[in-house]
Coordinates of N, CA and C in Angstrom, one line a residue:
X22 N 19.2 -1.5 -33.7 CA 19.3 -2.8 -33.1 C 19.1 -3.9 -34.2
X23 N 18.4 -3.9 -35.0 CA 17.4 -4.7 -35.5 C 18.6 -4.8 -37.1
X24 N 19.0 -3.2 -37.0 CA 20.5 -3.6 -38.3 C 21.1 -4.6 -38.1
X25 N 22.1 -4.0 -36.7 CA 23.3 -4.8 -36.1 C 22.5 -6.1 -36.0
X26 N 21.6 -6.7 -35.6 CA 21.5 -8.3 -35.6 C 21.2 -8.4 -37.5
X27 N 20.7 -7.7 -38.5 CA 21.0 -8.3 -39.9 C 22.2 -8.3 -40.0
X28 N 23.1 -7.7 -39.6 CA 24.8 -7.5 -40.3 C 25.5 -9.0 -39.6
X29 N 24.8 -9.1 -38.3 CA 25.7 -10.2 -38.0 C 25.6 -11.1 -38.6
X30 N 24.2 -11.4 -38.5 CA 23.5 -12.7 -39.7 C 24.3 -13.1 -41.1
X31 N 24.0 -12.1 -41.6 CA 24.8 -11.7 -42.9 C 26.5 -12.0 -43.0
X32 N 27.0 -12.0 -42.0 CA 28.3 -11.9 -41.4 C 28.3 -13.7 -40.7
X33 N 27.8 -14.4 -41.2 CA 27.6 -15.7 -40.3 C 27.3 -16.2 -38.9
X34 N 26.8 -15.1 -38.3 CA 26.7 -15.0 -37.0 C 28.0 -15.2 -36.1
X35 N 28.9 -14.2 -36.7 CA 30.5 -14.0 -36.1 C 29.9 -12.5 -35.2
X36 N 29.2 -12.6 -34.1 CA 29.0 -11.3 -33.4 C 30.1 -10.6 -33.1
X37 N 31.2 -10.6 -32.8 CA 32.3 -10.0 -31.8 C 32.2 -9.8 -33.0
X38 N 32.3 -9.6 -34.4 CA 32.9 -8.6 -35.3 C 32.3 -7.7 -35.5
X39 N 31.4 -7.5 -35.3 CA 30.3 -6.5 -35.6 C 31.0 -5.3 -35.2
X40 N 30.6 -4.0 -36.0 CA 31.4 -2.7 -36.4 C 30.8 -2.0 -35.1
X41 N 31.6 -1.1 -34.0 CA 30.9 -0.7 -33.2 C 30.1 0.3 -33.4
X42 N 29.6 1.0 -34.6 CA 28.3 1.6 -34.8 C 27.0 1.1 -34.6
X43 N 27.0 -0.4 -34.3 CA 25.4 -0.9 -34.2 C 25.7 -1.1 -32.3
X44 N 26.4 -0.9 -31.8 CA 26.6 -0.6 -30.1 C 27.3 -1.7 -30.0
X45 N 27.3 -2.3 -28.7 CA 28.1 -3.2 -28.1 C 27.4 -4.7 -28.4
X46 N 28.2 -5.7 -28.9 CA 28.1 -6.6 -29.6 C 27.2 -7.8 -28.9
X47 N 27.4 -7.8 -27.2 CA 26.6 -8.1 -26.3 C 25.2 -8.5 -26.3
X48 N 24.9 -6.6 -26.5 CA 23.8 -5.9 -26.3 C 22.7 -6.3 -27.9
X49 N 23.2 -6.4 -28.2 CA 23.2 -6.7 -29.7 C 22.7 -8.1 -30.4
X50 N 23.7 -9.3 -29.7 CA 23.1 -10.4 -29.5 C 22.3 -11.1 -28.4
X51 N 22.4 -10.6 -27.1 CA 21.4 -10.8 -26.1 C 19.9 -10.7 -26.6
X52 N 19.4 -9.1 -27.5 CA 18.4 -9.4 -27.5 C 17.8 -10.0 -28.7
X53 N 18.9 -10.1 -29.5 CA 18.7 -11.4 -30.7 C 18.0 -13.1 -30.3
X54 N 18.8 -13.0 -29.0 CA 18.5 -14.7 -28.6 C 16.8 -14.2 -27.8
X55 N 16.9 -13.1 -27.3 CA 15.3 -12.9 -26.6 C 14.5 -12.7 -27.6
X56 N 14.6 -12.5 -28.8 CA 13.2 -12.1 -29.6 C 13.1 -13.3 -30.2
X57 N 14.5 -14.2 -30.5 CA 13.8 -15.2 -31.0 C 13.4 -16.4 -30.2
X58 N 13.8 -16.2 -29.4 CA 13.4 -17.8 -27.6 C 11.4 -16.7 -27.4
X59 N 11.3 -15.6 -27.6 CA 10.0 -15.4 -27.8 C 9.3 -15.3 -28.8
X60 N 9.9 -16.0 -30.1 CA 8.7 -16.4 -31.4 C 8.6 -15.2 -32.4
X61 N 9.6 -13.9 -31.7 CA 9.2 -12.5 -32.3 C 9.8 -12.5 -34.0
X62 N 10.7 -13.2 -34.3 CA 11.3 -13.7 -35.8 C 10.3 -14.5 -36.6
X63 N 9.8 -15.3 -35.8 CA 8.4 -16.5 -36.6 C 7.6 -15.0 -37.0
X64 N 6.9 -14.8 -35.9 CA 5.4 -13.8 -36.7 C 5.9 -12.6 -37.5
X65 N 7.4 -12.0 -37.0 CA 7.5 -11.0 -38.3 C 7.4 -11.9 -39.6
X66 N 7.9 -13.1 -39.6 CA 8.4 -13.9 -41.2 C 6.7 -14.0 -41.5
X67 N 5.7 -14.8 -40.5 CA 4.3 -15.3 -41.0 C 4.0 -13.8 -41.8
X68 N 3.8 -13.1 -41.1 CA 3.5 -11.1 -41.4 C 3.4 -10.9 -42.7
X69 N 4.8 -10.7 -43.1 CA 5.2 -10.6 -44.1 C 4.7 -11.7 -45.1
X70 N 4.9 -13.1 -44.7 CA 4.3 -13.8 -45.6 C 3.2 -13.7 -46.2
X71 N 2.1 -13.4 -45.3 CA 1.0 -13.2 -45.5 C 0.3 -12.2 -46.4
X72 N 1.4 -10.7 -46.3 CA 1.1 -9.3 -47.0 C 1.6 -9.9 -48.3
X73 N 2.3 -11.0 -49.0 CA 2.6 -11.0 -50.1 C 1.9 -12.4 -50.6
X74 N 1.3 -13.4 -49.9 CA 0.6 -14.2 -50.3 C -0.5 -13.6 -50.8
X75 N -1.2 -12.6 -49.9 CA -2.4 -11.7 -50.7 C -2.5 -11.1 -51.4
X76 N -1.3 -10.4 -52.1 CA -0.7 -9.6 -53.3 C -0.2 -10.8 -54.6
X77 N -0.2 -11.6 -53.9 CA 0.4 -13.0 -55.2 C 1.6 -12.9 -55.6
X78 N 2.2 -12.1 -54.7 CA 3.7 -12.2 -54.8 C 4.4 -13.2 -54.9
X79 N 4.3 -14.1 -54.0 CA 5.7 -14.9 -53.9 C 4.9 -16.3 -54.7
X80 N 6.3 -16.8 -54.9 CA 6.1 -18.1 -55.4 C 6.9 -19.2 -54.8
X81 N 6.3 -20.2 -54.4 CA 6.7 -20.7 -53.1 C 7.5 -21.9 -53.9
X82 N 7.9 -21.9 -55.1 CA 8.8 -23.1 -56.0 C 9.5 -22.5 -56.2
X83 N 10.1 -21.3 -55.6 CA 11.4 -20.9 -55.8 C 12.2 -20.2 -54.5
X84 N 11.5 -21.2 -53.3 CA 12.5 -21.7 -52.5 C 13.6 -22.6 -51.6
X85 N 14.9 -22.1 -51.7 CA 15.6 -23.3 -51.4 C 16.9 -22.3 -50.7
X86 N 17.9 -23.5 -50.3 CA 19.1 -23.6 -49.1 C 19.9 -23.4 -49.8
X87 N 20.9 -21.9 -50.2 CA 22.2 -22.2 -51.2 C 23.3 -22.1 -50.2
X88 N 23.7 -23.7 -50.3 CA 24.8 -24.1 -49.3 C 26.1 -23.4 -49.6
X89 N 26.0 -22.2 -50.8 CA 27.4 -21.8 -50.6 C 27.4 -20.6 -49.6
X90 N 26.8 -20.4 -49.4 CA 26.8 -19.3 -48.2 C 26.9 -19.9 -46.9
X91 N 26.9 -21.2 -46.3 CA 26.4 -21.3 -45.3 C 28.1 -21.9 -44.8
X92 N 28.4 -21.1 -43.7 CA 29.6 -21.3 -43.1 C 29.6 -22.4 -42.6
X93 N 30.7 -22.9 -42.3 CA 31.5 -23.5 -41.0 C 32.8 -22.8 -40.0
X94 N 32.7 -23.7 -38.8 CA 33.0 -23.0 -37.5 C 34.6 -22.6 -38.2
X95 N 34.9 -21.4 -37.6 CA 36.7 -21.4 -38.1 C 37.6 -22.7 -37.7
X96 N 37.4 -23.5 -36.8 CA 38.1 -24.6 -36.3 C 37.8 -26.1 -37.5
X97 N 36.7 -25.5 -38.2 CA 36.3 -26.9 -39.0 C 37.3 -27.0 -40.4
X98 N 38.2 -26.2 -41.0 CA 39.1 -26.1 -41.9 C 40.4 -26.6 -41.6
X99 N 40.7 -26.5 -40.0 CA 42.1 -27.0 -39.8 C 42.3 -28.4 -38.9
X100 N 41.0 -28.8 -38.7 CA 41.2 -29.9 -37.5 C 42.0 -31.3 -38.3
X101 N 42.8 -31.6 -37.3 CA 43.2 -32.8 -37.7 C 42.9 -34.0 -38.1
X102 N 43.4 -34.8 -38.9 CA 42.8 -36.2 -39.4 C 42.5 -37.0 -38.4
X103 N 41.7 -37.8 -37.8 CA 41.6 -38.4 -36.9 C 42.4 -40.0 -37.1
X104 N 43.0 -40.6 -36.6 CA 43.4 -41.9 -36.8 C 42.8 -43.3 -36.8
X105 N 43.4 -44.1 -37.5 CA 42.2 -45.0 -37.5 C 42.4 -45.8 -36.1
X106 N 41.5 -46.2 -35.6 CA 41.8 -46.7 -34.0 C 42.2 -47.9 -34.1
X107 N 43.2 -48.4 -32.9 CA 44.3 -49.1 -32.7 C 42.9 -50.7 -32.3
X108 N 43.5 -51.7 -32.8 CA 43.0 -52.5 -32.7 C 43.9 -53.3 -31.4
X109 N 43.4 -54.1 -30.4 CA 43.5 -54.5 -29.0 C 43.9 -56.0 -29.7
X110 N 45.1 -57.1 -29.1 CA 45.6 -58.2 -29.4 C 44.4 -58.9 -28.9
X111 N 43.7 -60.2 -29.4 CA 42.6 -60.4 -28.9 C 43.3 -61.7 -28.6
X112 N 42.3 -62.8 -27.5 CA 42.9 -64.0 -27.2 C 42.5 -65.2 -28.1
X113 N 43.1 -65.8 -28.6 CA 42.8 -67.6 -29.5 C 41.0 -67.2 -29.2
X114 N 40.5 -67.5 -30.3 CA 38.8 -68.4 -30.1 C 39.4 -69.7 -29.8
X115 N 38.0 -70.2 -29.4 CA 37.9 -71.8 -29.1 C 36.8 -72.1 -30.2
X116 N 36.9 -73.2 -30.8 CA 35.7 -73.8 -31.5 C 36.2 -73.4 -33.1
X117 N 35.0 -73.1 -33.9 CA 35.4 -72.9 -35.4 C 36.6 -71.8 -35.8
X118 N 36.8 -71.6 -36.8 CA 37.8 -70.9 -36.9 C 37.0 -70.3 -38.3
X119 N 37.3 -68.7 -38.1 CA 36.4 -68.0 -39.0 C 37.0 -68.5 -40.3
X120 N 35.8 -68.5 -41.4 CA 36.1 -68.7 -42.6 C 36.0 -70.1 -42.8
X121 N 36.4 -71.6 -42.2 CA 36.3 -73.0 -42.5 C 34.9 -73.3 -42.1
X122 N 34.1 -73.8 -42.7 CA 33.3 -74.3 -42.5 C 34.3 -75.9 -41.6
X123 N 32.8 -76.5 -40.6 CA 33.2 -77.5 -39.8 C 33.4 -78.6 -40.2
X124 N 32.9 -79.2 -41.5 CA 32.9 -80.2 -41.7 C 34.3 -80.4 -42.9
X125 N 35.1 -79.4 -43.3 CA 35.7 -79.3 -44.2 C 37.6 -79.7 -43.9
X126 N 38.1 -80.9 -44.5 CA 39.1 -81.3 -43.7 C 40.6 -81.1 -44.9
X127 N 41.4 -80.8 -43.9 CA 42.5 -80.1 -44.3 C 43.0 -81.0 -45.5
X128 N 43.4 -80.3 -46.7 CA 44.1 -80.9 -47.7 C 45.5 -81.2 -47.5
X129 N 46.3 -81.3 -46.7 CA 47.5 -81.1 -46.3 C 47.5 -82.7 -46.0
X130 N 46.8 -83.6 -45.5 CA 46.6 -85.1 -45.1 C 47.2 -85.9 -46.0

């Protein structure tokens, strides 16, 4: 069990591909979303953390997010350009008129 949810992971969390040697894909993510909606992913990570903070293993300045691994949805490479939205005929203002100041009188006189 515990494979088949690293392979998916690993696999970008595309479950339906998952090889049917780790069982039915379902079964497989069902209890993925139950261990972790119960905290069971946090305390193995703390666990672990802890067995190698006491050995002086890790070094905590050499972690980070390498965004080249991190997918997007299959739909996010082909969606369409969105258009720029249609502007509505508006009616005459009354009063100033953007851009003239009020006191400023037509050179055309």
């Amino acid at each position: 069990m515990v494979d088949g949810i690293l392979w998916a992971l690993s696999d970008g969390g595309r479950w339906r591909n998952m090889p049917e040697r780790f069982g039915p894909w379902q079964t497989v993510y069902d209890r993925f979303r139950k261990w972790s909606r119960s905290g069971l992913w946090d305390r193995i990570l703390r666990h672990l953390q802890a067995r190698r903070i006491q050995s002086d293993e890790i070094d905590w300045e050499l972690f980070a997010i390498d965004g080249s691994v991190v997918r997007a949805h299959q739909s996010a490479a082909g969606a369409p350009e969105k258009k720029p939205a249609q502007r509505r005929a508006r009616r005459p203002r009354f009063g100033a008129k953007p851009g003239r100041v009020q006191h400023e009188v037509a050179l055309d006189l």
